[in-house]
Short mmCIF file of C-alpha atoms in Angstrom, two decimals:
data_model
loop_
_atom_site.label_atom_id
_atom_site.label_comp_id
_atom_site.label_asym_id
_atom_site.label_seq_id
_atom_site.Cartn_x
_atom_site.Cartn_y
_atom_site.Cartn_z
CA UNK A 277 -75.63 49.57 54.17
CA UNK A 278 -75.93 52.18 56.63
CA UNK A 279 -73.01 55.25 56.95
CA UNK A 280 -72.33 53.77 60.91
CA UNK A 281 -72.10 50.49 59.36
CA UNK A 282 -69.98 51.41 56.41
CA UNK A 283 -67.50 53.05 58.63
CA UNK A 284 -67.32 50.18 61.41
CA UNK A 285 -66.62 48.17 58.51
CA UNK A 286 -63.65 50.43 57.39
CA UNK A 287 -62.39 50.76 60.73
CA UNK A 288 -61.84 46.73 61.08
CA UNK A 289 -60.74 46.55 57.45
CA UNK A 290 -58.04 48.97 57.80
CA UNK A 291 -57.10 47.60 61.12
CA UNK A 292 -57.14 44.23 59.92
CA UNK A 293 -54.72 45.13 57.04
CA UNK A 294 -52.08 47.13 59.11
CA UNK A 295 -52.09 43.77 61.67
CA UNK A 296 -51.67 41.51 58.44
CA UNK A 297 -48.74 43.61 57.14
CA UNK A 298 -47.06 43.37 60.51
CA UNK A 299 -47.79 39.35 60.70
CA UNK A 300 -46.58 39.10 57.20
CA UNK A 301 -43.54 41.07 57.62
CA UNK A 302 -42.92 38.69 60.64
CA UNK A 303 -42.99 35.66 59.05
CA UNK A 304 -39.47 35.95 57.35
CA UNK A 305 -37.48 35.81 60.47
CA UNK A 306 -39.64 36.75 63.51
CA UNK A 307 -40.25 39.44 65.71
CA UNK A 308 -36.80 41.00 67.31
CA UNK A 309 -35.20 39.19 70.44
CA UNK A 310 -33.04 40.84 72.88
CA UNK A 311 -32.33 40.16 76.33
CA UNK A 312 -35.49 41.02 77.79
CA UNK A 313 -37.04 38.37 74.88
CA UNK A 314 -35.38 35.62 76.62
CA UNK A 315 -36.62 35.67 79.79
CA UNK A 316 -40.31 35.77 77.96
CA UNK A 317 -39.89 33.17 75.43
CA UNK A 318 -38.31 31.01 78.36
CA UNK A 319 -41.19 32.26 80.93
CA UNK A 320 -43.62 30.96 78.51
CA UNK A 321 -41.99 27.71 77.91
CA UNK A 322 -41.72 26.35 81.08
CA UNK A 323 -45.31 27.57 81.90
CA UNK A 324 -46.17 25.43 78.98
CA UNK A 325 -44.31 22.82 80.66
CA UNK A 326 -45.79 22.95 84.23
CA UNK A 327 -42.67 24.39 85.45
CA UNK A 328 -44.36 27.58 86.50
CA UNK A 329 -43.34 30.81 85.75
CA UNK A 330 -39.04 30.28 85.92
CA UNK A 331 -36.50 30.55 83.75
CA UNK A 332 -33.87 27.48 82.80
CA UNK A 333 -30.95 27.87 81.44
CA UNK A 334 -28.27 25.22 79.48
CA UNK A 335 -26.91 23.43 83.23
CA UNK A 336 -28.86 25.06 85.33
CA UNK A 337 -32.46 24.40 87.60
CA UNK A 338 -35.66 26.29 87.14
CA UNK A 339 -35.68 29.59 88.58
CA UNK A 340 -38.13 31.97 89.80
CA UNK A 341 -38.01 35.56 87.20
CA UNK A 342 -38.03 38.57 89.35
CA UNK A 343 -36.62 41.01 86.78
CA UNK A 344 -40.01 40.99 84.73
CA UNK A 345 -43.39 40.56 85.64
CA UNK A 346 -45.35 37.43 84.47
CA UNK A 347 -47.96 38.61 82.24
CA UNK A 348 -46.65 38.40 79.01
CA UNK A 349 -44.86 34.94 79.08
CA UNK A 350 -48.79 33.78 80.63
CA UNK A 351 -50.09 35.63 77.28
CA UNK A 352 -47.37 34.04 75.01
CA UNK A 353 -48.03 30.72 76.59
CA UNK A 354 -51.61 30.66 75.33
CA UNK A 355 -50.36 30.09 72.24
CA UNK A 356 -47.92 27.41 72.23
CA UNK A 357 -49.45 24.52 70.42
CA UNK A 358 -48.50 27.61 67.55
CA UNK A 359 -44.52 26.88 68.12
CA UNK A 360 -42.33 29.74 66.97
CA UNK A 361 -45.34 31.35 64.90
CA UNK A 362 -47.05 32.52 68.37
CA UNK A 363 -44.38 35.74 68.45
CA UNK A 364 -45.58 37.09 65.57
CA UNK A 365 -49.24 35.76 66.25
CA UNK A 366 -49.60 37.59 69.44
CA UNK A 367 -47.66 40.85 68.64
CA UNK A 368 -50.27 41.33 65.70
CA UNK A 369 -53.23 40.31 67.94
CA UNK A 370 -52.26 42.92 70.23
CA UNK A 371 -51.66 45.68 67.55
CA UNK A 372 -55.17 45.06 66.17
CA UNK A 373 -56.13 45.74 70.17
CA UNK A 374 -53.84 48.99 70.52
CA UNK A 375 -55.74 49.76 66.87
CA UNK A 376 -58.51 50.01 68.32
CA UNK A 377 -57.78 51.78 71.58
CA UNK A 378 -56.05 54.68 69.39
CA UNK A 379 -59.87 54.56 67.83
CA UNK A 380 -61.59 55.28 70.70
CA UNK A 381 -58.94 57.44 72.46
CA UNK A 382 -58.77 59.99 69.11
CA UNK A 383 -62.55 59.60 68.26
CA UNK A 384 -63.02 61.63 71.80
CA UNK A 385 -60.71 64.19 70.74
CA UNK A 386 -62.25 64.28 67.16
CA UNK A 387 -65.35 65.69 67.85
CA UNK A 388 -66.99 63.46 64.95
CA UNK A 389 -64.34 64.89 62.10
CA UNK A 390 -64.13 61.91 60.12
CA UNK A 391 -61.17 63.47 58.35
CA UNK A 392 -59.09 64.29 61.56
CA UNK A 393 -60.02 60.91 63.07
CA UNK A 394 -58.94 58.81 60.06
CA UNK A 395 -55.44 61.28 59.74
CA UNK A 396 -54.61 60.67 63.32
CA UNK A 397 -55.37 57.48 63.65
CA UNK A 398 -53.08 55.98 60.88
CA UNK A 399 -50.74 58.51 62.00
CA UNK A 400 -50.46 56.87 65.31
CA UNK A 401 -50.71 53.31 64.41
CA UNK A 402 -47.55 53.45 62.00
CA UNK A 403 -44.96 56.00 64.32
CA UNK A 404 -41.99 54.84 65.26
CA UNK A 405 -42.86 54.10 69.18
CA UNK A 406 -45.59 52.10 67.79
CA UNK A 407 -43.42 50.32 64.95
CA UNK A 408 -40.76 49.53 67.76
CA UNK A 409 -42.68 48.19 70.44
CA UNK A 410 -44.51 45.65 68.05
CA UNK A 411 -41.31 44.61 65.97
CA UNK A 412 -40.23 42.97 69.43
CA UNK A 413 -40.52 40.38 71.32
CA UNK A 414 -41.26 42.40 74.38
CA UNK A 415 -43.64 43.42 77.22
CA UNK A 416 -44.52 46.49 75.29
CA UNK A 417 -46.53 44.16 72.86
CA UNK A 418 -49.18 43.65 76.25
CA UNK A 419 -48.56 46.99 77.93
CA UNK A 420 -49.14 49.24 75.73
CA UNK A 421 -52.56 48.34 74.81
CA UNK A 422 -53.73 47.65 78.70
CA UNK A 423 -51.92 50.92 79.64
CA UNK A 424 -53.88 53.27 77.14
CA UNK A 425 -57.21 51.41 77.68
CA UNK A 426 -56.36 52.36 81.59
CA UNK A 427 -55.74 55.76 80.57
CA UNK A 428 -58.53 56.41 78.08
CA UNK A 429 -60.97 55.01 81.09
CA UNK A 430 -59.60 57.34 83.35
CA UNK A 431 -59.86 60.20 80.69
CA UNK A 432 -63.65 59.39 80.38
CA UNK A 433 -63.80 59.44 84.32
CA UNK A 434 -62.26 62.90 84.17
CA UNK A 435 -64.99 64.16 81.96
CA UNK A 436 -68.16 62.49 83.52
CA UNK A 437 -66.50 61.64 86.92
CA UNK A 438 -68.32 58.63 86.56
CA UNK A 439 -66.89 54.90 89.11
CA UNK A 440 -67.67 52.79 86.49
CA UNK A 441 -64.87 54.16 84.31
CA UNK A 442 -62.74 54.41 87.27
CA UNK A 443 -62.53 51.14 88.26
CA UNK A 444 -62.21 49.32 84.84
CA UNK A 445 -59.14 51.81 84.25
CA UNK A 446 -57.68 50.86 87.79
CA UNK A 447 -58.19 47.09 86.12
CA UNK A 448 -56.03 48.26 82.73
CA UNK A 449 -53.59 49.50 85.37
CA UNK A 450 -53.48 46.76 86.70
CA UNK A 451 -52.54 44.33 84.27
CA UNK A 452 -50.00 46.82 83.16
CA UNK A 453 -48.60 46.76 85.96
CA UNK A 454 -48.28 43.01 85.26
CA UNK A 455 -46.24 43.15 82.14
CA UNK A 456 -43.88 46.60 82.82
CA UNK A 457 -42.99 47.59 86.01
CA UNK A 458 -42.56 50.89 84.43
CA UNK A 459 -46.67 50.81 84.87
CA UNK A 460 -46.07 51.51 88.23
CA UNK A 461 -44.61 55.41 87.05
CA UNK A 462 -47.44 55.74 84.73
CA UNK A 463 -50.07 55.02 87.30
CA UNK A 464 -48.49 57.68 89.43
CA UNK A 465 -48.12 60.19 86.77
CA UNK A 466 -51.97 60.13 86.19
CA UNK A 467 -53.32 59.97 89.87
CA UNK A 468 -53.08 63.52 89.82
CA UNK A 469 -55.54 64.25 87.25
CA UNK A 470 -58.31 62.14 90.19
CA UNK A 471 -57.84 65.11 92.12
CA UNK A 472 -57.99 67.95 89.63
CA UNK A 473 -60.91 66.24 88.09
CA UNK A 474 -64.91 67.02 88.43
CA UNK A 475 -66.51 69.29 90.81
CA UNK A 476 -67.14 66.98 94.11
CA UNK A 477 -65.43 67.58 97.62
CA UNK A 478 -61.51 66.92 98.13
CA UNK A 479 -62.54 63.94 100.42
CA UNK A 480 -63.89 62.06 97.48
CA UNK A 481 -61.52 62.92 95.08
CA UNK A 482 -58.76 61.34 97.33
CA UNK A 483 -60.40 58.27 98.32
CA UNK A 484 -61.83 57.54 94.21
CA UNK A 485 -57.06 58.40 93.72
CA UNK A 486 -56.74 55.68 96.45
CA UNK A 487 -59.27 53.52 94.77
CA UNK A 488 -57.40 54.17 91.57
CA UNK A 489 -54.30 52.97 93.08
CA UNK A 490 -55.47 50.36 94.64
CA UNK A 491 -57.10 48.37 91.62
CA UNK A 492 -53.46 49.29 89.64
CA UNK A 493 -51.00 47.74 92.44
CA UNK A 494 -53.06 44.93 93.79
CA UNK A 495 -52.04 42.33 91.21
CA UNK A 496 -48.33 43.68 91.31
CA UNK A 497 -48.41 43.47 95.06
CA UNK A 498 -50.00 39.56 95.33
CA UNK A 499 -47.44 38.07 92.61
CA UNK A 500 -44.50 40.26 94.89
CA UNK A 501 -45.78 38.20 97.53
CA UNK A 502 -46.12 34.88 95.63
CA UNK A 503 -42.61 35.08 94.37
CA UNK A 504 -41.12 36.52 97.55
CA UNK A 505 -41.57 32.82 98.77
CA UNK A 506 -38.90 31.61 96.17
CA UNK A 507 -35.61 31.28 96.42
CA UNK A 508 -32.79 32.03 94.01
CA UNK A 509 -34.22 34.37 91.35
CA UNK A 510 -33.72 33.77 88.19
CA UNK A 511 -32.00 37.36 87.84
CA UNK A 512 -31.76 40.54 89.51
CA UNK A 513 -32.38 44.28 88.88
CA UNK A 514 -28.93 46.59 89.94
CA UNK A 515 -29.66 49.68 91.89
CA UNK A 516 -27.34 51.85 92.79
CA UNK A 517 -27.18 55.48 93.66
CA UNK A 518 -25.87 58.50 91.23
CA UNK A 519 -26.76 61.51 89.84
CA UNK A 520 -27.66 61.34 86.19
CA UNK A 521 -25.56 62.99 83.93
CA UNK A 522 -26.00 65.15 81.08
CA UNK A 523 -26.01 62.20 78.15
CA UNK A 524 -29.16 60.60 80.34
CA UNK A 525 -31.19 64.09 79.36
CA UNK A 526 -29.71 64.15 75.76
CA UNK A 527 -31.15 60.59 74.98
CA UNK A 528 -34.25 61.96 76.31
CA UNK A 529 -34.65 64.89 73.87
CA UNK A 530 -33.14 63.04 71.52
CA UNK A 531 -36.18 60.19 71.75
CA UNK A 532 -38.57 63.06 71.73
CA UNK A 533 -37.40 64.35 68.30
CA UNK A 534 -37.04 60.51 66.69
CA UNK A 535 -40.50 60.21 67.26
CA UNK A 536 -41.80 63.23 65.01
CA UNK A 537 -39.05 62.74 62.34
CA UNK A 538 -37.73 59.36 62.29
CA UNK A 539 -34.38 57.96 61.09
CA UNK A 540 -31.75 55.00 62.02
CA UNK A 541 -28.38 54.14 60.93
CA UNK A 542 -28.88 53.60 57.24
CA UNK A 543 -31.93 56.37 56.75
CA UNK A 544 -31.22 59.20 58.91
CA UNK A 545 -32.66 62.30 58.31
CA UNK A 546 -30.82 64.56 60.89
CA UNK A 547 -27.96 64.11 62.84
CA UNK A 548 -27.90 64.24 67.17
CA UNK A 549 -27.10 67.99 67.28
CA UNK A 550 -29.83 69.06 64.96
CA UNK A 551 -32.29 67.26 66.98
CA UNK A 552 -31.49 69.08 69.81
CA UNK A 553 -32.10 72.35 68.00
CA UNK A 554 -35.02 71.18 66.26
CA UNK A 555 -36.77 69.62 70.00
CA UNK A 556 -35.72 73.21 71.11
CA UNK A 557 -37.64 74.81 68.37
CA UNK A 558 -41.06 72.47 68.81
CA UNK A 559 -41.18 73.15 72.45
CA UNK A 560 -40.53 76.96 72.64
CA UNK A 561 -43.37 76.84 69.66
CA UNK A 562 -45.44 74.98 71.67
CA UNK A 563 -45.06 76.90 75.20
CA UNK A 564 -45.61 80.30 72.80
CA UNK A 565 -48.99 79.04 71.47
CA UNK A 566 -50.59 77.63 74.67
CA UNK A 567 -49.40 80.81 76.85
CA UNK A 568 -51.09 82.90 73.79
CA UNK A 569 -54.38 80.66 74.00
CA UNK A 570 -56.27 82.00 77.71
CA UNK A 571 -59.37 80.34 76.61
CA UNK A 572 -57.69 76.85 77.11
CA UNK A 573 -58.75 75.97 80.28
CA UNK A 574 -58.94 72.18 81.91
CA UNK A 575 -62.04 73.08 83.48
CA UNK A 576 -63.85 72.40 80.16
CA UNK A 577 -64.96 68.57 79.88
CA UNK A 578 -63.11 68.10 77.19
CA UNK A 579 -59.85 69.14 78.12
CA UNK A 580 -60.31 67.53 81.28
CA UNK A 581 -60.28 64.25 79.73
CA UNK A 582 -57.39 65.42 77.98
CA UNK A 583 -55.40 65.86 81.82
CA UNK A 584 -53.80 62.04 81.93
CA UNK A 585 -52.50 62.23 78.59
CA UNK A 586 -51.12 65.75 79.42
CA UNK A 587 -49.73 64.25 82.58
CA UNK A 588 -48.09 61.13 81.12
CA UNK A 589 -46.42 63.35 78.89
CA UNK A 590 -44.72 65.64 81.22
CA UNK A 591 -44.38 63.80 84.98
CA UNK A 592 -43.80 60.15 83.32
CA UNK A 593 -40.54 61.56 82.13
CA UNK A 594 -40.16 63.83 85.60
CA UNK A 595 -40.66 60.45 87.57
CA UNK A 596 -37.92 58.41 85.29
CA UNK A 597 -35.37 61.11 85.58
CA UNK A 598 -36.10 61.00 89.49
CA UNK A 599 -35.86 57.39 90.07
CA UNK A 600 -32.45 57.49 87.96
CA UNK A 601 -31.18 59.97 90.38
CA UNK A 602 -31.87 58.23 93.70
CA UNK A 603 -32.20 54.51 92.55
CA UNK A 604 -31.74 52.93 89.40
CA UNK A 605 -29.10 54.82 87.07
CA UNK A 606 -28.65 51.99 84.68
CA UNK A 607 -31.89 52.85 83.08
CA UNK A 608 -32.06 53.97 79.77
CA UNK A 609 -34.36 56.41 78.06
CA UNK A 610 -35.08 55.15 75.22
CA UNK A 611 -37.84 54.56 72.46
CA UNK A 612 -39.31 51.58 74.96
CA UNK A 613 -39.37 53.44 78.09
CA UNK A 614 -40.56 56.39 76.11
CA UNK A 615 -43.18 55.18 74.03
CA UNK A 616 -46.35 56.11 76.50
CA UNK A 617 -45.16 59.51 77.03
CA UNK A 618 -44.51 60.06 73.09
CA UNK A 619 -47.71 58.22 71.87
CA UNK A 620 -49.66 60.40 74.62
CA UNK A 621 -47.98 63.75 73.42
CA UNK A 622 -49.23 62.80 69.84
CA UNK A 623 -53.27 62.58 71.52
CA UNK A 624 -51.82 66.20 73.25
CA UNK A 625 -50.69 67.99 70.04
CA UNK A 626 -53.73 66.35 68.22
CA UNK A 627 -56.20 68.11 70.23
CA UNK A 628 -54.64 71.35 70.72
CA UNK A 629 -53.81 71.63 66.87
CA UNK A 630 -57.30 70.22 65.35
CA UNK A 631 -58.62 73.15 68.69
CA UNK A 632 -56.39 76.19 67.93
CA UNK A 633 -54.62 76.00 64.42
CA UNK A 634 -56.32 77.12 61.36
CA UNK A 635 -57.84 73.99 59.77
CA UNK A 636 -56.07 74.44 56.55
CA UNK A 637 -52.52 74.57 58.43
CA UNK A 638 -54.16 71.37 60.79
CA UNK A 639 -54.57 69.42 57.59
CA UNK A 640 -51.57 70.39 56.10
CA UNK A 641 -48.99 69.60 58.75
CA UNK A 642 -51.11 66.28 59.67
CA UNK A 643 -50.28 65.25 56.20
CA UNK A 644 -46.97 66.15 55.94
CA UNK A 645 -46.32 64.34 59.49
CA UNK A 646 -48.45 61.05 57.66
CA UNK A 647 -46.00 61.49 54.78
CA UNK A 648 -43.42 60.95 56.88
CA UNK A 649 -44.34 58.40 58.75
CA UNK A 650 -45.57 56.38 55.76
CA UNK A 651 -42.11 56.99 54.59
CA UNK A 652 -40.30 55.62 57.40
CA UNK A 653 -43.14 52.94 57.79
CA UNK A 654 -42.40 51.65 54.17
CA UNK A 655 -38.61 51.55 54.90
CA UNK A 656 -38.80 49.95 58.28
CA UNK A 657 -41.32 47.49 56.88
CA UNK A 658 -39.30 46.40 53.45
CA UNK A 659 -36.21 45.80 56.24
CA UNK A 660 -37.85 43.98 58.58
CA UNK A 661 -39.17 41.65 55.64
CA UNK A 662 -36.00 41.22 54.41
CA UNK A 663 -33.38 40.99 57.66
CA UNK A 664 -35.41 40.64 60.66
CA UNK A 665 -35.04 43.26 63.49
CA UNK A 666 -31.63 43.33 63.60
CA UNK A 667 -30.10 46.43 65.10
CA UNK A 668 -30.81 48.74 61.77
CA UNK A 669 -33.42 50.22 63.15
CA UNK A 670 -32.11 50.19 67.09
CA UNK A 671 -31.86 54.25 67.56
CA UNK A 672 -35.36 55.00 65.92
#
């Protein structure tokens, strides 16, 4: 057997097992449901049923959902000759599809370093965004693996400049779109890396951003326009208007700093006020070392590609904090919302360590970040086994 073949063959072995663990782990007492899970386990029923995509409640008619977009009840309702089983079915189906994305997306970054791609890889695949979306029964389960195929395609578009790649990621967009609304922020977050990219006139930079937009709203904007014929939605969304306070930009850092070193109720490592200090510490680090690097420079191909995750990581978060200040203050930043911006600032400090630090420190503080993840991964794993979901592990 050839060395390709040998490692194609490790790469669905190991993916397989991680998607098996998950599935088995499931099969005690399910993924998680919250009040989101309703409205998709209900979605899918009645679409099951012929009933369309409603929701129907103990006394009460079929009614059109609003809140949530359709695409993952459609995806759960594939699978409902399966019964209950489908939940945890379909949320290791799609892990074994965000496995492979994380491939892909780090094997650009990698440079062929077999050692860095295998370190980064597992360490993305068992983190706590990654753990927390898939424990659910959620739209993060479909989102997050159309949402980073979107933005890998539009990373290899900002490296060749090439339509192709364009338009599929528009497509990923697209169907993100369809599952989180919160797509809608991400797509705009990464437009701006259309126009920064490649070397061709302004002109066609903005029409290939209005292409890009285009392809992502389209399938948002027809089912607004199918459901905008209903009457009386399921459920609405509240909007109001305030200025966010001080505890909204606290869960934010504090989200940020669970997602390097983990913790929860029973297993915490650090309490709230030492996250602050220790978030304040990583980014005054990290502002230090890229001001003290001149030859980064996006120009470069590579780093180029490297612009949407870099965007997603810094104007996702911008955008959220804006819409909570002139529309929707009932939002809350955590883990869910979070988990694109967090998974992309783990591509982000991937390629600028494996780039800039000495490869001795790189492999040391990979490993000690794997340790810790395998640490919390083993915890969270044994729980979820043993109690389900619950709320244990709520403030990851």
């Amino acid at each position: 057997m050839s060395t390709r073949a040998i490692k194609i063959s490790a790469l669905v072995a190991g993916g397989i097992v991680l998607s098996v663990v998950l599935f088995v782990c499931s099969l005690q007492w399910g993924p998680g449901v919250h009040y989101d899970s309703i409205y998709y386990m209900n979605g899918a029923d009645n679409i099951s049923a012929g009933k369309g995509y409603t929701a129907s409640f103990t006394g009460e008619h079929a009614k059109k959902i609003t809140t949530f977009p359709p695409l993952t009840s459609y995806v759960l309702s594939i699978f409902e000759n399966l019964g209950n089983l489908k939940y945890a079915v379909v949320n290791s189906l799609f892990f074994y599809i965000f496995f492979i994305t994380s491939y892909f997306t780090i094997k650009k970054f990698a440079k062929g370093k077999d050692t860095y791609l295998v370190i980064a890889l597992f360490a993305a695949c068992i983190s706590p965004p990654v753990l927390d979306a898939f424990s659910w029964i959620q739209s993060e389960v479909v989102f997050l693996p159309a949402v980073f195929l979107s933005i890998y395609g539009l990373s290899k578009y900002c490296s060749k400049v090439k339509s192709r790649d364009l338009i599929w990621s528009g497509a990923f967009m697209g169907l993100a779109l369809m599952t989180r609304y919160a797509g809608a922020i991400v797509a705009l977050s990464v437009t701006p890396s259309i126009l920064l990219a490649g070397k061709t006139t302004i002109g066609r930079r903005i029409k290939n951003a209005v292409v890009f937009l285009a392809l992502s709203f389209l399938p948002l904007a027809m089912y607004f326009i199918w459901h905008g014929r209903g009457k009386n939605p399921a459920s609405t969304r509240p909007f109001d208007f305030k200025a966010i306070g001080a505890e909204k930009l606290m869960q934010l850092v504090y989200m940020l700093d669970g997602s390097f070193i983990p913790g929860s109720d029973r297993f915490r490592v650090f309490a709230g006020q030492e996250y602050v200090i220790l978030f304040a510490i990583i980014m005054v680090l990290l502002v230090l070392f890229v001001s003290r690097r001149k030859e980064l420079a996006l120009a470069r191909q590579t780093e180029s590609g490297l612009l949407p995750y870099f965007l997603v990581v810094f104007v996702y978060p911008l955008l959220l904090l804006i819409l909570m200040a002139t529309m929707d203050s009932t939002l809350v930043l955590d883990m869910r919302l979070l988990s694109v911006s967090i998974i992309s600032l783990y591509v982000v400090l991937f390629y600028l360590s494996k780039k800039y630090v000495d490869k001795k420190m790189f492999k040391s503080l990979a490993m000690l970040l794997v340790l810790i993840f395998v640490i919390h991964y083993d915890g969270f794993m044994y729980y979820f086994y043993n109690n389900g979901r619950g709320d244990v592990f709520e403030n990851i």
